CSV table of C-alpha atoms in Angstrom, one decimal:
chain,number,residue,atom,x,y,z
A,1,UNK,CA,26.5,14.8,-15.3
A,2,UNK,CA,29.5,15.3,-13.0
A,3,UNK,CA,33.2,15.4,-13.3
A,4,UNK,CA,36.4,15.9,-11.2
A,5,UNK,CA,38.5,18.9,-12.3
A,6,UNK,CA,42.2,18.8,-11.3
A,7,UNK,CA,43.9,22.1,-10.6
A,8,UNK,CA,47.5,21.2,-11.6
A,9,UNK,CA,48.9,24.5,-10.4
A,10,UNK,CA,47.9,23.7,-6.8
A,11,UNK,CA,49.9,20.5,-6.6
A,12,UNK,CA,53.5,19.9,-5.7
A,13,UNK,CA,55.3,16.6,-5.5
A,14,UNK,CA,54.0,15.8,-2.0
A,15,UNK,CA,50.4,16.7,-3.0
A,16,UNK,CA,50.6,14.4,-6.0
A,17,UNK,CA,51.8,11.5,-3.9
A,18,UNK,CA,49.0,12.2,-1.4
A,19,UNK,CA,46.4,12.1,-4.1
A,20,UNK,CA,47.7,8.9,-5.6
A,21,UNK,CA,47.7,7.2,-2.1
A,22,UNK,CA,44.2,8.5,-1.2
A,23,UNK,CA,42.4,6.9,-4.2
A,24,UNK,CA,41.1,3.4,-3.2
A,25,UNK,CA,40.6,2.4,-6.8
A,26,UNK,CA,44.0,3.3,-8.1
A,27,UNK,CA,42.4,5.6,-10.6
A,28,UNK,CA,44.9,8.5,-10.1
A,29,UNK,CA,48.3,8.6,-11.7
A,30,UNK,CA,50.9,11.1,-12.7
A,31,UNK,CA,52.5,11.3,-16.1
A,32,UNK,CA,55.2,13.8,-17.0
A,33,UNK,CA,54.3,15.8,-13.9
A,34,UNK,CA,50.6,16.0,-14.8
A,35,UNK,CA,48.0,14.3,-12.6
A,36,UNK,CA,45.3,12.2,-14.5
A,37,UNK,CA,42.2,10.4,-13.4
A,38,UNK,CA,41.3,7.4,-15.5
A,39,UNK,CA,38.1,5.3,-16.0
A,40,UNK,CA,38.7,3.4,-12.8
A,41,UNK,CA,37.3,6.4,-10.9
A,42,UNK,CA,34.0,5.6,-9.0
A,43,UNK,CA,33.3,9.3,-8.0
A,44,UNK,CA,33.8,8.5,-4.3
A,45,UNK,CA,35.3,12.0,-4.0
A,46,UNK,CA,37.9,11.1,-1.3
A,47,UNK,CA,40.4,13.1,-3.4
A,48,UNK,CA,38.2,16.1,-3.0
A,49,UNK,CA,37.5,15.7,0.7
A,50,UNK,CA,40.9,14.5,1.9
A,51,UNK,CA,43.3,15.6,-0.8
A,52,UNK,CA,45.4,18.8,-0.9
A,53,UNK,CA,43.1,21.8,-0.4
A,54,UNK,CA,41.4,22.9,-3.6
A,55,UNK,CA,43.5,20.6,-5.8
A,56,UNK,CA,40.5,18.5,-7.0
A,57,UNK,CA,37.1,20.0,-7.5
A,58,UNK,CA,33.8,18.2,-8.0
A,59,UNK,CA,31.8,19.8,-10.8
A,60,UNK,CA,28.2,19.1,-11.8
A,61,UNK,CA,27.3,20.0,-15.3
A,62,UNK,CA,23.7,20.7,-16.4
A,63,UNK,CA,22.8,18.8,-19.6
A,64,UNK,CA,20.8,20.8,-22.1
A,65,UNK,CA,17.2,19.7,-22.1
A,66,UNK,CA,14.8,19.3,-24.9
A,67,UNK,CA,11.4,20.9,-25.6
A,68,UNK,CA,9.1,17.9,-25.5
A,69,UNK,CA,6.3,20.0,-27.0
A,70,UNK,CA,8.2,20.0,-30.3
A,71,UNK,CA,7.9,16.2,-30.4
A,72,UNK,CA,4.4,14.9,-31.1
A,73,UNK,CA,2.8,11.6,-32.1
A,74,UNK,CA,3.4,7.9,-31.5
A,75,UNK,CA,4.8,6.4,-34.7
A,76,UNK,CA,4.9,2.7,-35.9
A,77,UNK,CA,7.4,1.4,-38.4
A,78,UNK,CA,5.6,-0.7,-41.0
A,79,UNK,CA,7.4,-4.0,-41.7
A,80,UNK,CA,6.7,-4.9,-45.3
A,81,UNK,CA,8.2,-7.8,-47.4
A,82,UNK,CA,7.0,-6.6,-50.8
A,83,UNK,CA,3.8,-8.7,-50.6
A,84,UNK,CA,2.3,-8.4,-47.1
A,85,UNK,CA,2.6,-6.2,-44.0
A,86,UNK,CA,3.9,-8.2,-41.0
A,87,UNK,CA,1.2,-8.8,-38.4
A,88,UNK,CA,3.3,-7.3,-35.7
A,89,UNK,CA,2.7,-3.9,-37.4
A,90,UNK,CA,-1.0,-4.1,-36.6
A,91,UNK,CA,-0.4,-5.1,-33.0
A,92,UNK,CA,1.9,-2.1,-32.6
A,93,UNK,CA,-0.7,0.2,-34.1
A,94,UNK,CA,-3.2,-1.0,-31.5
A,95,UNK,CA,-0.7,-0.3,-28.7
A,96,UNK,CA,0.2,3.1,-30.2
A,97,UNK,CA,-3.5,4.1,-30.1
A,98,UNK,CA,-3.6,3.3,-26.4
A,99,UNK,CA,-0.4,5.2,-25.7
A,100,UNK,CA,-1.5,8.2,-27.8
A,101,UNK,CA,-4.8,8.5,-26.0
A,102,UNK,CA,-3.0,9.4,-22.8
A,103,UNK,CA,-1.3,12.5,-24.4
A,104,UNK,CA,-3.8,13.3,-27.1
A,105,UNK,CA,-1.2,12.8,-29.8
A,106,UNK,CA,-1.9,11.4,-33.2
A,107,UNK,CA,-0.7,7.9,-34.4
A,108,UNK,CA,1.6,7.8,-37.4
A,109,UNK,CA,2.8,5.0,-39.6
A,110,UNK,CA,6.1,5.0,-41.5
A,111,UNK,CA,5.8,2.9,-44.7
A,112,UNK,CA,8.9,2.4,-46.9
A,113,UNK,CA,8.7,0.3,-50.1
A,114,UNK,CA,7.8,0.3,-53.8
A,115,UNK,CA,4.3,0.7,-55.1
A,116,UNK,CA,2.8,0.4,-51.6
A,117,UNK,CA,-0.1,2.7,-52.1
A,118,UNK,CA,-2.8,0.0,-51.7
A,119,UNK,CA,-1.2,-1.5,-48.6
A,120,UNK,CA,-0.9,2.0,-47.1
A,121,UNK,CA,-4.6,2.5,-47.5
A,122,UNK,CA,-5.3,-0.7,-45.6
A,123,UNK,CA,-3.4,0.7,-42.6
A,124,UNK,CA,-5.9,3.5,-42.2
A,125,UNK,CA,-8.5,0.9,-41.3
A,126,UNK,CA,-6.6,0.1,-38.1
A,127,UNK,CA,-7.0,3.6,-36.8
A,128,UNK,CA,-3.8,5.3,-38.0
A,129,UNK,CA,-4.2,9.1,-38.3
A,130,UNK,CA,-1.6,9.5,-41.0
A,131,UNK,CA,0.6,7.1,-43.1
A,132,UNK,CA,3.9,8.6,-44.3
A,133,UNK,CA,4.8,6.8,-47.5
A,134,UNK,CA,8.3,6.7,-49.0
A,135,UNK,CA,7.9,5.0,-52.3
A,136,UNK,CA,10.8,4.4,-54.7
A,137,UNK,CA,12.2,1.4,-56.7
A,138,UNK,CA,15.3,1.4,-54.5
A,139,UNK,CA,13.1,0.7,-51.4
A,140,UNK,CA,11.6,-2.4,-52.9
A,141,UNK,CA,13.9,-4.7,-50.9
A,142,UNK,CA,15.1,-4.0,-47.3
A,143,UNK,CA,18.5,-2.4,-47.3
A,144,UNK,CA,19.5,-1.3,-43.8
A,145,UNK,CA,21.7,1.6,-44.9
A,146,UNK,CA,19.1,3.1,-47.2
A,147,UNK,CA,16.2,2.4,-44.8
A,148,UNK,CA,18.2,4.1,-42.0
A,149,UNK,CA,18.6,7.3,-44.1
A,150,UNK,CA,14.9,7.3,-45.0
A,151,UNK,CA,13.9,6.7,-41.3
A,152,UNK,CA,16.1,9.6,-40.3
A,153,UNK,CA,14.5,11.9,-42.8
A,154,UNK,CA,11.1,11.0,-41.4
A,155,UNK,CA,12.2,11.7,-37.8
A,156,UNK,CA,13.9,15.0,-38.7
A,157,UNK,CA,10.8,16.3,-40.6
A,158,UNK,CA,7.9,14.9,-38.6
A,159,UNK,CA,9.5,14.7,-35.1
A,160,UNK,CA,7.5,11.8,-33.5
A,161,UNK,CA,7.9,11.6,-29.7
A,162,UNK,CA,7.8,7.7,-29.5
A,163,UNK,CA,8.6,5.1,-32.2
A,164,UNK,CA,7.5,1.4,-32.0
A,165,UNK,CA,9.4,-1.1,-34.1
A,166,UNK,CA,8.7,-4.8,-34.4
A,167,UNK,CA,11.4,-7.1,-33.0
A,168,UNK,CA,11.8,-8.9,-36.3
A,169,UNK,CA,15.1,-9.6,-38.0
A,170,UNK,CA,14.8,-6.3,-40.0
A,171,UNK,CA,13.5,-4.3,-37.1
A,172,UNK,CA,16.3,-5.4,-34.8
A,173,UNK,CA,18.8,-4.4,-37.4
A,174,UNK,CA,17.2,-1.0,-38.3
A,175,UNK,CA,16.1,0.4,-35.0
A,176,UNK,CA,19.5,0.5,-33.2
A,177,UNK,CA,21.1,2.3,-36.2
A,178,UNK,CA,18.4,5.0,-36.3
A,179,UNK,CA,18.4,5.4,-32.5
A,180,UNK,CA,22.2,5.8,-32.5
A,181,UNK,CA,22.0,8.4,-35.2
A,182,UNK,CA,19.8,10.5,-33.0
A,183,UNK,CA,21.8,9.7,-29.9
A,184,UNK,CA,18.7,8.5,-28.1
A,185,UNK,CA,17.8,5.4,-26.1
A,186,UNK,CA,16.4,2.1,-27.4
A,187,UNK,CA,14.8,-0.6,-25.3
A,188,UNK,CA,14.6,-4.0,-26.9
A,189,UNK,CA,12.0,-6.7,-26.5
A,190,UNK,CA,9.6,-4.7,-24.3
A,191,UNK,CA,6.7,-6.7,-22.8
A,192,UNK,CA,4.8,-3.7,-21.4
A,193,UNK,CA,4.5,-0.1,-22.6
A,194,UNK,CA,2.9,2.8,-20.6
A,195,UNK,CA,2.7,6.5,-21.4
A,196,UNK,CA,3.1,9.3,-18.9
A,197,UNK,CA,1.1,12.6,-19.4
A,198,UNK,CA,4.4,14.4,-20.1
A,199,UNK,CA,5.0,12.1,-23.1
A,200,UNK,CA,7.7,10.0,-21.4
A,201,UNK,CA,7.3,6.4,-22.6
A,202,UNK,CA,7.8,3.8,-19.8
A,203,UNK,CA,9.3,0.7,-21.4
A,204,UNK,CA,9.1,-2.4,-19.3
A,205,UNK,CA,11.0,-5.6,-19.9
A,206,UNK,CA,12.6,-8.5,-17.9
A,207,UNK,CA,16.2,-7.9,-16.8
A,208,UNK,CA,18.9,-9.7,-15.0
A,209,UNK,CA,17.8,-13.1,-16.3
A,210,UNK,CA,14.2,-12.3,-15.6
A,211,UNK,CA,14.6,-11.7,-11.9
A,212,UNK,CA,13.3,-8.2,-12.2
A,213,UNK,CA,11.0,-6.2,-14.5
A,214,UNK,CA,13.0,-3.1,-15.4
A,215,UNK,CA,11.2,0.2,-16.1
A,216,UNK,CA,13.2,2.2,-18.6
A,217,UNK,CA,12.5,5.9,-19.4
A,218,UNK,CA,14.2,8.3,-21.7
A,219,UNK,CA,13.3,11.6,-20.2
A,220,UNK,CA,16.0,13.8,-21.8
A,221,UNK,CA,16.0,12.6,-25.3
A,222,UNK,CA,13.6,12.3,-28.2
A,223,UNK,CA,12.5,10.3,-30.0
A,224,UNK,CA,12.0,7.3,-27.7
A,225,UNK,CA,12.6,3.9,-29.4
A,226,UNK,CA,11.5,0.5,-28.4
A,227,UNK,CA,11.2,-2.9,-30.1
A,228,UNK,CA,8.4,-5.3,-29.4
A,229,UNK,CA,8.0,-9.0,-30.3
A,230,UNK,CA,5.2,-10.4,-32.4
A,231,UNK,CA,2.2,-11.7,-30.3
A,232,UNK,CA,2.9,-9.5,-27.3
A,233,UNK,CA,0.0,-7.1,-28.0
A,234,UNK,CA,-3.3,-7.5,-29.8
A,235,UNK,CA,-4.2,-6.0,-33.1
A,236,UNK,CA,-7.1,-3.4,-33.0
A,237,UNK,CA,-10.4,-4.1,-34.7
A,238,UNK,CA,-10.7,-2.9,-38.3
A,239,UNK,CA,-12.6,0.4,-38.8
A,240,UNK,CA,-15.2,0.5,-41.6
A,241,UNK,CA,-14.9,4.2,-42.0
A,242,UNK,CA,-11.3,5.3,-41.5
A,243,UNK,CA,-10.6,9.0,-41.1
A,244,UNK,CA,-6.8,9.0,-41.5
A,245,UNK,CA,-4.8,10.3,-44.5
A,246,UNK,CA,-1.8,9.3,-46.6
A,247,UNK,CA,1.1,11.6,-47.0
A,248,UNK,CA,3.6,10.9,-49.8
A,249,UNK,CA,7.2,11.8,-48.8
A,250,UNK,CA,10.0,12.6,-51.2
A,251,UNK,CA,12.9,10.1,-51.5
A,252,UNK,CA,15.9,12.0,-52.6
A,253,UNK,CA,19.0,10.6,-54.2
A,254,UNK,CA,21.2,11.3,-51.2
A,255,UNK,CA,19.0,8.9,-49.1
A,256,UNK,CA,19.9,6.0,-51.4
A,257,UNK,CA,23.0,4.1,-50.2
A,258,UNK,CA,24.3,2.1,-53.2
A,259,UNK,CA,27.1,0.3,-51.3
A,260,UNK,CA,24.7,-2.7,-50.8
A,261,UNK,CA,22.7,-4.0,-53.7
A,262,UNK,CA,20.2,-6.9,-53.6
A,263,UNK,CA,21.1,-9.2,-56.5
A,264,UNK,CA,18.8,-12.1,-55.8
A,265,UNK,CA,16.2,-13.2,-53.3
A,266,UNK,CA,16.0,-16.9,-52.5
A,267,UNK,CA,12.9,-18.0,-50.6
A,268,UNK,CA,13.6,-20.5,-47.8
A,269,UNK,CA,11.1,-23.4,-47.3
A,270,UNK,CA,8.5,-22.6,-44.7
A,271,UNK,CA,9.8,-23.3,-41.3
A,272,UNK,CA,8.2,-24.3,-38.0
A,273,UNK,CA,6.5,-21.3,-36.5
A,274,UNK,CA,4.9,-22.0,-33.1
A,275,UNK,CA,4.0,-18.2,-33.0
A,276,UNK,CA,1.1,-18.9,-35.3
A,277,UNK,CA,-0.2,-22.1,-33.5
A,278,UNK,CA,-3.7,-22.0,-32.0
A,279,UNK,CA,-3.1,-25.0,-29.8
A,280,UNK,CA,0.3,-25.8,-28.1
A,281,UNK,CA,1.5,-28.6,-25.8
A,282,UNK,CA,4.7,-27.4,-24.1
A,283,UNK,CA,7.0,-29.6,-22.0
A,284,UNK,CA,9.7,-28.7,-19.5
A,285,UNK,CA,12.2,-30.3,-17.1
A,286,UNK,CA,9.5,-32.4,-15.5
A,287,UNK,CA,9.8,-34.8,-18.4
A,288,UNK,CA,12.5,-37.2,-17.3
A,289,UNK,CA,13.6,-38.9,-20.6
A,290,UNK,CA,13.2,-38.4,-24.3
A,291,UNK,CA,11.3,-41.7,-24.6
A,292,UNK,CA,8.5,-40.1,-22.5
A,293,UNK,CA,7.9,-37.6,-25.2
A,294,UNK,CA,6.0,-40.2,-27.2
A,295,UNK,CA,2.9,-39.9,-25.0
A,296,UNK,CA,3.1,-36.1,-25.2
A,297,UNK,CA,3.4,-36.2,-29.0
A,298,UNK,CA,0.3,-38.4,-29.1
A,299,UNK,CA,-1.7,-35.8,-27.1
A,300,UNK,CA,-0.4,-33.1,-29.4
A,301,UNK,CA,-1.6,-35.1,-32.4
A,302,UNK,CA,-5.0,-35.7,-30.9
A,303,UNK,CA,-5.4,-31.9,-30.3
A,304,UNK,CA,-3.9,-30.9,-33.6
A,305,UNK,CA,-1.4,-29.0,-31.6
A,306,UNK,CA,2.2,-27.8,-32.0
A,307,UNK,CA,4.8,-29.2,-29.7
A,308,UNK,CA,6.9,-26.7,-27.8
A,309,UNK,CA,9.4,-26.6,-24.9
A,310,UNK,CA,11.5,-24.6,-22.5
A,311,UNK,CA,15.1,-23.7,-22.8
A,312,UNK,CA,16.6,-26.7,-20.8
A,313,UNK,CA,15.2,-29.2,-23.3
A,314,UNK,CA,16.8,-27.2,-26.2
A,315,UNK,CA,20.1,-27.4,-24.4
A,316,UNK,CA,19.6,-31.2,-24.0
A,317,UNK,CA,19.2,-31.5,-27.8
A,318,UNK,CA,15.6,-32.9,-27.6
A,319,UNK,CA,14.0,-30.1,-29.6
A,320,UNK,CA,14.7,-27.7,-32.5
A,321,UNK,CA,15.4,-24.2,-31.1
A,322,UNK,CA,12.5,-22.9,-33.1
A,323,UNK,CA,10.2,-24.7,-30.7
A,324,UNK,CA,11.3,-22.8,-27.6
A,325,UNK,CA,8.9,-20.5,-25.8
A,326,UNK,CA,10.3,-17.6,-23.8
A,327,UNK,CA,12.4,-14.4,-24.0
A,328,UNK,CA,15.2,-16.3,-25.7
A,329,UNK,CA,12.8,-18.2,-27.9
A,330,UNK,CA,9.4,-17.4,-29.5
A,331,UNK,CA,6.4,-15.5,-28.2
A,332,UNK,CA,3.1,-17.3,-28.6
A,333,UNK,CA,-0.5,-16.4,-28.2
A,334,UNK,CA,-2.6,-19.6,-28.8
A,335,UNK,CA,-6.2,-20.2,-27.9
A,336,UNK,CA,-5.0,-23.1,-25.7
A,337,UNK,CA,-1.7,-24.1,-24.2
A,338,UNK,CA,-1.1,-27.1,-22.0
A,339,UNK,CA,2.2,-27.0,-20.0
A,340,UNK,CA,3.6,-30.2,-18.7
A,341,UNK,CA,6.3,-30.3,-16.1
A,342,UNK,CA,7.1,-26.5,-16.5
A,343,UNK,CA,7.7,-24.5,-13.4
A,344,UNK,CA,6.9,-21.2,-15.1
A,345,UNK,CA,9.9,-18.9,-14.9
A,346,UNK,CA,9.6,-15.2,-15.7
A,347,UNK,CA,11.3,-15.8,-19.1
A,348,UNK,CA,8.9,-18.6,-20.1
A,349,UNK,CA,5.8,-16.8,-18.8
A,350,UNK,CA,6.6,-13.7,-20.7
A,351,UNK,CA,6.6,-15.8,-23.9
A,352,UNK,CA,3.1,-17.2,-23.4
A,353,UNK,CA,1.2,-14.9,-21.1
A,354,UNK,CA,-1.1,-13.8,-23.9
A,355,UNK,CA,-2.7,-17.3,-24.3
A,356,UNK,CA,-6.5,-17.4,-24.0
A,357,UNK,CA,-6.5,-20.5,-21.9
A,358,UNK,CA,-3.5,-22.0,-20.0
A,359,UNK,CA,-3.7,-25.5,-18.5
A,360,UNK,CA,-0.7,-26.3,-16.2
A,361,UNK,CA,0.3,-29.7,-15.0
A,362,UNK,CA,3.0,-29.8,-12.2
A,363,UNK,CA,3.7,-31.7,-9.1
A,364,UNK,CA,4.7,-28.5,-7.2
A,365,UNK,CA,1.5,-26.7,-6.1
A,366,UNK,CA,3.6,-23.6,-5.5
A,367,UNK,CA,5.1,-23.5,-9.0
A,368,UNK,CA,4.9,-20.0,-10.5
A,369,UNK,CA,3.1,-21.3,-13.6
A,370,UNK,CA,-0.1,-21.7,-11.5
A,371,UNK,CA,-0.1,-18.0,-10.9
A,372,UNK,CA,-0.9,-17.4,-14.6
A,373,UNK,CA,-2.8,-20.6,-15.4
A,374,UNK,CA,-6.5,-20.7,-16.0
A,375,UNK,CA,-6.7,-24.4,-14.9
A,376,UNK,CA,-4.1,-26.0,-12.7
A,377,UNK,CA,-3.6,-29.7,-12.2
A,378,UNK,CA,-1.4,-30.6,-9.3
A,379,UNK,CA,0.1,-34.1,-9.7
A,380,UNK,CA,2.4,-36.4,-11.6
A,381,UNK,CA,1.9,-35.8,-15.3
A,382,UNK,CA,2.8,-39.5,-15.9
A,383,UNK,CA,-0.5,-40.3,-14.2
A,384,UNK,CA,-2.6,-37.4,-15.4
A,385,UNK,CA,-1.7,-37.4,-19.1
A,386,UNK,CA,-3.0,-40.9,-20.0
A,387,UNK,CA,-6.4,-40.0,-18.5
A,388,UNK,CA,-6.4,-36.6,-20.3
A,389,UNK,CA,-5.5,-38.3,-23.6
A,390,UNK,CA,-8.3,-40.8,-23.2
A,391,UNK,CA,-10.8,-38.0,-22.6
A,392,UNK,CA,-9.6,-36.1,-25.7
A,393,UNK,CA,-9.8,-39.2,-27.9
A,394,UNK,CA,-13.3,-40.0,-26.6
A,395,UNK,CA,-14.3,-36.4,-27.2
A,396,UNK,CA,-15.8,-35.9,-23.8
């Protein structure tokens, strides 16, 4: 960190006017005979170099470091709805095991809920070294204030170096609160995670509209927080003879925030979820009119596939937003995805890169989608699709 220190006693009226005139950003002003530098300052240091001698001093301050050896383990927050553990938890456990192998740290799971003992046992089969269970009636339903307090207790007592949280509605609400409480960084919607030997977690995600892949590191703070979407990573295989243990943690009264109380839970009807689809037909701007979607729907029906799209077609009002693939939509990992008239921007590719087989149809042979496709068909989909549909219906 750096700052500019003003020595008021070394300034007279001429010196004050000189300083004000020197600043190219207009960040220096004088109030009641006292010189001030506001937030417009860009640290160009012209006031130091060309101002009255010794009136402004550039000071570098050394931030206090942390002892990284005191922070051990890669921890995963367990998302639990009272009946089942969200599948993103298992995917994060798999990634946590990969990251922990670099540093030799253990893998922990933080489980909050009510009467969750049996579900906690199941987590051990995925390779968790220790499951920390906070079990109390007040934790039966998600309450962000109470869950934040419990999460903070876990961090304070166990001191994990890195924490992975699913980018669900609950996870996106909880993780920023906890990270802010510990004045540490949080990277949202990571697509790649890597671990350095010094326990710094490299969190990679698209930035600036997907034009770059930003590598974010939190070298001076612990713990390190990140959220990851469902279907980005793969769940590890189940171990028949788990070696991990369960540790029951105390939930004290001061952790329970009673300002929010769940009075009733109303279950919504099951919605479209392309994230779970095994076969997807996705369309983009290469489809010229809404009427042309009929042929594509016919192909989707023949393949028993879900229909999906890119963002421009959502903006046109052709599809429900829940059918969008990409960073601002859903992440999918089907066995087969057929893209029609999609160029393959970074945002879209990040949402379907995990597919087992990608078939791309596009007139532009240089389209980015062909860089990730397993099979590329260069040509007009209006000519290719009828032949493809005929082949599917004939079963050849």
